[in-house]
PDB file of C-alpha atoms and ligand atoms in Angstrom:
ATOM      1  CA  MET A 223     -26.148   8.929  15.648  1.00  0.00           C
ATOM      2  CA  ILE A 224     -27.498  12.421  15.104  1.00  0.00           C
ATOM      3  CA  ARG A 225     -31.281  12.275  14.739  1.00  0.00           C
ATOM      4  CA  GLU A 226     -33.695  14.706  13.160  1.00  0.00           C
ATOM      5  CA  ILE A 227     -35.350  17.094  15.638  1.00  0.00           C
ATOM      6  CA  LEU A 228     -39.104  17.482  15.142  1.00  0.00           C
ATOM      7  CA  LYS A 229     -40.227  21.070  14.631  1.00  0.00           C
ATOM      8  CA  TYR A 230     -43.445  22.817  15.619  1.00  0.00           C
ATOM      9  CA  PRO A 231     -46.202  22.402  14.373  1.00  0.00           C
ATOM     10  CA  ASP A 232     -45.379  18.678  14.070  1.00  0.00           C
ATOM     11  CA  PRO A 233     -48.254  16.974  15.973  1.00  0.00           C
ATOM     12  CA  ARG A 234     -45.900  14.341  17.421  1.00  0.00           C
ATOM     13  CA  LEU A 235     -44.556  17.033  19.775  1.00  0.00           C
ATOM     14  CA  LYS A 236     -47.964  16.978  21.492  1.00  0.00           C
ATOM     15  CA  GLN A 237     -47.670  13.339  22.554  1.00  0.00           C
ATOM     16  CA  VAL A 238     -47.485  12.699  26.284  1.00  0.00           C
ATOM     17  CA  SER A 239     -44.397  10.538  26.834  1.00  0.00           C
ATOM     18  CA  GLU A 240     -44.715   7.163  28.565  1.00  0.00           C
ATOM     19  CA  PRO A 241     -42.606   6.284  31.622  1.00  0.00           C
ATOM     20  CA  VAL A 242     -39.520   4.189  30.961  1.00  0.00           C
ATOM     21  CA  THR A 243     -39.941   0.727  32.489  1.00  0.00           C
ATOM     22  CA  VAL A 244     -36.788  -1.035  31.303  1.00  0.00           C
ATOM     23  CA  LEU A 245     -33.242   0.317  31.397  1.00  0.00           C
ATOM     24  CA  ASN A 246     -31.483  -1.627  28.664  1.00  0.00           C
ATOM     25  CA  SER A 247     -28.865  -1.111  25.963  1.00  0.00           C
ATOM     26  CA  GLU A 248     -31.510   0.148  23.549  1.00  0.00           C
ATOM     27  CA  LEU A 249     -32.357   2.951  25.983  1.00  0.00           C
ATOM     28  CA  ALA A 250     -28.663   3.714  26.517  1.00  0.00           C
ATOM     29  CA  GLN A 251     -28.268   4.022  22.736  1.00  0.00           C
ATOM     30  CA  LEU A 252     -31.283   6.331  22.556  1.00  0.00           C
ATOM     31  CA  ALA A 253     -29.748   8.525  25.286  1.00  0.00           C
ATOM     32  CA  GLU A 254     -26.429   8.591  23.412  1.00  0.00           C
ATOM     33  CA  ASP A 255     -28.185   9.643  20.194  1.00  0.00           C
ATOM     34  CA  MET A 256     -30.001  12.372  22.132  1.00  0.00           C
ATOM     35  CA  VAL A 257     -26.706  13.692  23.545  1.00  0.00           C
ATOM     36  CA  GLN A 258     -25.091  13.785  20.089  1.00  0.00           C
ATOM     37  CA  THR A 259     -28.176  15.440  18.594  1.00  0.00           C
ATOM     38  CA  MET A 260     -28.274  18.044  21.406  1.00  0.00           C
ATOM     39  CA  TYR A 261     -24.590  18.993  21.053  1.00  0.00           C
ATOM     40  CA  HIS A 262     -24.814  19.049  17.266  1.00  0.00           C
ATOM     41  CA  ALA A 263     -27.879  21.345  17.212  1.00  0.00           C
ATOM     42  CA  PRO A 264     -26.408  23.001  19.375  1.00  0.00           C
ATOM     43  CA  GLY A 265     -28.686  23.072  22.388  1.00  0.00           C
ATOM     44  CA  VAL A 266     -28.545  22.682  26.166  1.00  0.00           C
ATOM     45  CA  GLY A 267     -31.387  20.192  26.593  1.00  0.00           C
ATOM     46  CA  LEU A 268     -33.400  17.653  24.633  1.00  0.00           C
ATOM     47  CA  ALA A 269     -36.353  15.365  25.355  1.00  0.00           C
ATOM     48  CA  ALA A 270     -36.738  12.022  23.557  1.00  0.00           C
ATOM     49  CA  VAL A 271     -40.105  13.034  22.121  1.00  0.00           C
ATOM     50  CA  GLN A 272     -38.291  15.755  20.144  1.00  0.00           C
ATOM     51  CA  ILE A 273     -36.656  13.017  18.083  1.00  0.00           C
ATOM     52  CA  GLY A 274     -39.962  11.160  17.823  1.00  0.00           C
ATOM     53  CA  VAL A 275     -39.596   8.753  20.775  1.00  0.00           C
ATOM     54  CA  PRO A 276     -42.362   9.435  23.334  1.00  0.00           C
ATOM     55  CA  ARG A 277     -40.542   8.088  26.401  1.00  0.00           C
ATOM     56  CA  ARG A 278     -39.727   9.955  29.614  1.00  0.00           C
ATOM     57  CA  ILE A 279     -36.026  10.557  29.113  1.00  0.00           C
ATOM     58  CA  ILE A 280     -34.209  13.902  28.851  1.00  0.00           C
ATOM     59  CA  VAL A 281     -30.600  15.021  28.435  1.00  0.00           C
ATOM     60  CA  LEU A 282     -29.172  18.326  29.624  1.00  0.00           C
ATOM     61  CA  ASP A 283     -25.864  20.151  29.596  1.00  0.00           C
ATOM     62  CA  VAL A 284     -26.161  23.837  30.445  1.00  0.00           C
ATOM     63  CA  ASN A 285     -22.454  24.433  30.990  1.00  0.00           C
ATOM     64  CA  HIS A 286     -20.863  25.905  27.879  1.00  0.00           C
ATOM     65  CA  GLU A 287     -17.378  26.248  29.297  1.00  0.00           C
ATOM     66  CA  GLU A 288     -16.864  22.573  30.054  1.00  0.00           C
ATOM     67  CA  PRO A 289     -19.072  20.590  27.695  1.00  0.00           C
ATOM     68  CA  GLY A 290     -19.690  17.029  28.862  1.00  0.00           C
ATOM     69  CA  LYS A 291     -18.594  17.615  32.435  1.00  0.00           C
ATOM     70  CA  HIS A 292     -22.083  18.326  33.746  1.00  0.00           C
ATOM     71  CA  LEU A 293     -24.003  16.221  31.261  1.00  0.00           C
ATOM     72  CA  LEU A 294     -27.213  14.784  32.720  1.00  0.00           C
ATOM     73  CA  LYS A 295     -29.187  11.869  31.312  1.00  0.00           C
ATOM     74  CA  LEU A 296     -32.386  11.604  33.338  1.00  0.00           C
ATOM     75  CA  VAL A 297     -34.982   8.833  33.196  1.00  0.00           C
ATOM     76  CA  ASN A 298     -38.549   9.415  34.467  1.00  0.00           C
ATOM     77  CA  PRO A 299     -37.614  12.802  36.002  1.00  0.00           C
ATOM     78  CA  VAL A 300     -40.075  14.486  38.363  1.00  0.00           C
ATOM     79  CA  ILE A 301     -40.020  17.769  40.264  1.00  0.00           C
ATOM     80  CA  THR A 302     -40.503  17.137  43.982  1.00  0.00           C
ATOM     81  CA  ALA A 303     -40.219  20.727  45.282  1.00  0.00           C
ATOM     82  CA  ARG A 304     -40.313  24.260  43.884  1.00  0.00           C
ATOM     83  CA  GLU A 305     -39.310  27.657  45.184  1.00  0.00           C
ATOM     84  CA  GLY A 306     -39.573  31.234  43.937  1.00  0.00           C
ATOM     85  CA  GLU A 307     -40.148  32.592  40.452  1.00  0.00           C
ATOM     86  CA  ILE A 308     -37.912  33.395  37.532  1.00  0.00           C
ATOM     87  CA  VAL A 309     -38.584  34.925  34.105  1.00  0.00           C
ATOM     88  CA  TRP A 310     -36.262  33.593  31.420  1.00  0.00           C
ATOM     89  CA  GLU A 311     -35.974  34.262  27.688  1.00  0.00           C
ATOM     90  CA  GLU A 312     -36.490  30.763  26.276  1.00  0.00           C
ATOM     91  CA  GLY A 313     -35.870  29.253  22.909  1.00  0.00           C
ATOM     92  CA  CYS A 314     -36.410  25.650  21.861  1.00  0.00           C
ATOM     93  CA  LEU A 315     -34.784  23.340  19.325  1.00  0.00           C
ATOM     94  CA  SER A 316     -38.311  22.441  18.148  1.00  0.00           C
ATOM     95  CA  VAL A 317     -39.519  26.042  17.793  1.00  0.00           C
ATOM     96  CA  VAL A 318     -37.679  27.825  15.008  1.00  0.00           C
ATOM     97  CA  ASP A 319     -37.115  31.547  14.770  1.00  0.00           C
ATOM     98  CA  TYR A 320     -38.713  32.451  18.081  1.00  0.00           C
ATOM     99  CA  THR A 321     -37.895  33.180  21.705  1.00  0.00           C
ATOM    100  CA  ALA A 322     -40.109  34.524  24.490  1.00  0.00           C
ATOM    101  CA  GLU A 323     -40.010  35.267  28.177  1.00  0.00           C
ATOM    102  CA  VAL A 324     -41.503  32.479  30.265  1.00  0.00           C
ATOM    103  CA  ARG A 325     -42.231  32.499  33.998  1.00  0.00           C
ATOM    104  CA  ARG A 326     -41.116  29.397  35.892  1.00  0.00           C
ATOM    105  CA  SER A 327     -40.022  28.271  39.353  1.00  0.00           C
ATOM    106  CA  ALA A 328     -36.618  29.702  40.275  1.00  0.00           C
ATOM    107  CA  LYS A 329     -35.422  26.608  42.134  1.00  0.00           C
ATOM    108  CA  VAL A 330     -36.523  23.034  41.777  1.00  0.00           C
ATOM    109  CA  GLU A 331     -35.722  19.748  43.428  1.00  0.00           C
ATOM    110  CA  VAL A 332     -35.587  16.895  40.945  1.00  0.00           C
ATOM    111  CA  LYS A 333     -35.858  13.152  41.404  1.00  0.00           C
ATOM    112  CA  ALA A 334     -34.883  10.867  38.534  1.00  0.00           C
ATOM    113  CA  TRP A 335     -33.252   7.585  37.589  1.00  0.00           C
ATOM    114  CA  THR A 336     -29.880   7.336  35.921  1.00  0.00           C
ATOM    115  CA  LEU A 337     -29.180   4.877  33.123  1.00  0.00           C
ATOM    116  CA  ASP A 338     -27.318   2.659  35.596  1.00  0.00           C
ATOM    117  CA  GLU A 339     -30.442   2.304  37.740  1.00  0.00           C
ATOM    118  CA  LYS A 340     -29.557   4.726  40.500  1.00  0.00           C
ATOM    119  CA  GLU A 341     -32.243   6.958  41.914  1.00  0.00           C
ATOM    120  CA  ILE A 342     -30.906  10.489  42.322  1.00  0.00           C
ATOM    121  CA  THR A 343     -32.213  13.700  43.857  1.00  0.00           C
ATOM    122  CA  PHE A 344     -30.687  17.109  43.241  1.00  0.00           C
ATOM    123  CA  GLN A 345     -31.490  20.802  43.321  1.00  0.00           C
ATOM    124  CA  ALA A 346     -31.278  23.147  40.376  1.00  0.00           C
ATOM    125  CA  GLU A 347     -31.504  26.881  39.833  1.00  0.00           C
ATOM    126  CA  ASN A 348     -31.054  29.424  37.026  1.00  0.00           C
ATOM    127  CA  LEU A 349     -30.729  27.960  33.522  1.00  0.00           C
ATOM    128  CA  LEU A 350     -30.635  24.356  34.779  1.00  0.00           C
ATOM    129  CA  ALA A 351     -33.922  24.847  36.667  1.00  0.00           C
ATOM    130  CA  VAL A 352     -35.473  26.503  33.603  1.00  0.00           C
ATOM    131  CA  ALA A 353     -34.186  23.773  31.280  1.00  0.00           C
ATOM    132  CA  ILE A 354     -35.511  20.944  33.463  1.00  0.00           C
ATOM    133  CA  GLN A 355     -38.969  22.525  33.637  1.00  0.00           C
ATOM    134  CA  HIS A 356     -38.875  23.134  29.873  1.00  0.00           C
ATOM    135  CA  GLU A 357     -37.921  19.479  29.184  1.00  0.00           C
ATOM    136  CA  LEU A 358     -40.579  18.155  31.578  1.00  0.00           C
ATOM    137  CA  ASP A 359     -43.108  20.197  29.581  1.00  0.00           C
ATOM    138  CA  HIS A 360     -41.915  18.377  26.438  1.00  0.00           C
ATOM    139  CA  LEU A 361     -42.598  15.059  28.202  1.00  0.00           C
ATOM    140  CA  ASP A 362     -46.156  16.255  28.822  1.00  0.00           C
ATOM    141  CA  GLY A 363     -46.612  17.320  25.198  1.00  0.00           C
ATOM    142  CA  LYS A 364     -46.188  21.036  25.890  1.00  0.00           C
ATOM    143  CA  LEU A 365     -43.938  23.661  24.318  1.00  0.00           C
ATOM    144  CA  PHE A 366     -42.832  26.977  25.813  1.00  0.00           C
ATOM    145  CA  ILE A 367     -45.137  28.742  23.364  1.00  0.00           C
ATOM    146  CA  ASP A 368     -48.044  27.103  25.214  1.00  0.00           C
ATOM    147  CA  ARG A 369     -46.989  29.261  28.170  1.00  0.00           C
ATOM    148  CA  ILE A 370     -47.140  32.633  26.414  1.00  0.00           C
ATOM    149  CA  SER A 371     -50.230  34.714  25.579  1.00  0.00           C
ATOM    150  CA  ARG A 372     -52.640  33.351  22.999  1.00  0.00           C
ATOM    151  CA  LEU A 373     -52.124  36.442  20.824  1.00  0.00           C
ATOM    152  CA  LYS A 374     -48.359  36.005  20.732  1.00  0.00           C
ATOM    153  CA  ARG A 375     -48.716  32.302  20.011  1.00  0.00           C
ATOM    154  CA  GLU A 376     -51.147  32.895  17.162  1.00  0.00           C
ATOM    155  CA  LEU A 377     -48.875  35.500  15.583  1.00  0.00           C
ATOM    156  CA  TYR A 378     -46.006  33.018  15.755  1.00  0.00           C
ATOM    157  CA  THR A 379     -48.138  30.154  14.362  1.00  0.00           C
ATOM    158  CA  ARG A 380     -49.200  32.327  11.438  1.00  0.00           C
ATOM    159  CA  LYS A 381     -45.603  33.288  10.704  1.00  0.00           C
ATOM    160  CA  ILE A 382     -44.330  29.706  10.809  1.00  0.00           C
ATOM    161  CA  LYS A 383     -47.143  28.413   8.567  1.00  0.00           C
ATOM    162  CA  LYS A 384     -46.279  31.115   6.029  1.00  0.00           C
ATOM    163  CA  LEU A 385     -42.624  30.053   6.116  1.00  0.00           C
ATOM    164  CA  LEU A 386     -43.645  26.408   5.643  1.00  0.00           C
ATOM    165  CA  ARG A 387     -45.843  27.301   2.666  1.00  0.00           C
ATOM    166  CA  ALA A 388     -42.960  29.229   1.120  1.00  0.00           C
ATOM    167  CA  GLY A 389     -40.900  26.047   1.427  1.00  0.00           C
ATOM    168  CA  ARG A 390     -38.250  27.764   3.503  1.00  0.00           C
ATOM    169  CA  PRO A 391     -36.179  25.215   5.403  1.00  0.00           C
ATOM    170  CA  LEU A 392     -36.810  25.537   9.125  1.00  0.00           C
ATOM    171  CA  GLU A 393     -33.614  26.007  11.053  1.00  0.00           C
ATOM    172  CA  PRO A 394     -33.259  26.927  14.726  1.00  0.00           C
ATOM    173  CA  ARG A 395     -32.433  30.578  15.310  1.00  0.00           C
ATOM    174  CA  THR A 396     -29.311  31.742  17.033  1.00  0.00           C
ATOM    175  CA  GLY A 397     -29.591  33.724  20.283  1.00  0.00           C
ATOM    176  CA  PRO A 398     -30.151  32.468  23.798  1.00  0.00           C
ATOM    177  CA  PRO A 399     -29.245  28.807  24.414  1.00  0.00           C
ATOM    178  CA  LEU A 400     -31.886  26.533  22.946  1.00  0.00           C
ATOM    179  CA  ILE A 401     -33.553  24.074  25.294  1.00  0.00           C
TER     180      ILE A 401
HETATM  181 NI1  LIG B 165     -37.476  22.591  23.852  1.00  0.00          NI
END
């Protein structure tokens, strides 16, 4: 089922997500809804808190050429090692009409659980590394606009509040892949 994606400044996006303690069919259904919602948006990553469920689960698929082939559903993901720096133009399904350059680690090593209770470790770089760091921020109640200058963020906040007052429906912009 496609769910509604919460949009900034919805305060629920600031919740810190709780670790998942039970892998059951309810969680599998949540992950499936997240995948459908991500592809429908369309986006390349989604955290459960973005559909209002503050649990540590994320889905990612950064490969546009073969959708589904590299789909990741990660439970309680953590970054166990980082290397280098990368600046990437980021957009977010929860932040409409805005993208900005964000500095992150260029390579990360990730540890997570799969839905079938396997613990996995893998390395990521480029967009996948950026997307994982972006989604982990969501799990900690942070958005990419929390990583830009205060001036830029305030200009964006002012713009989005004006749009909300005007009753304009908030739709994600097109441009770089939305995370
Ligand atoms: Ni996002």
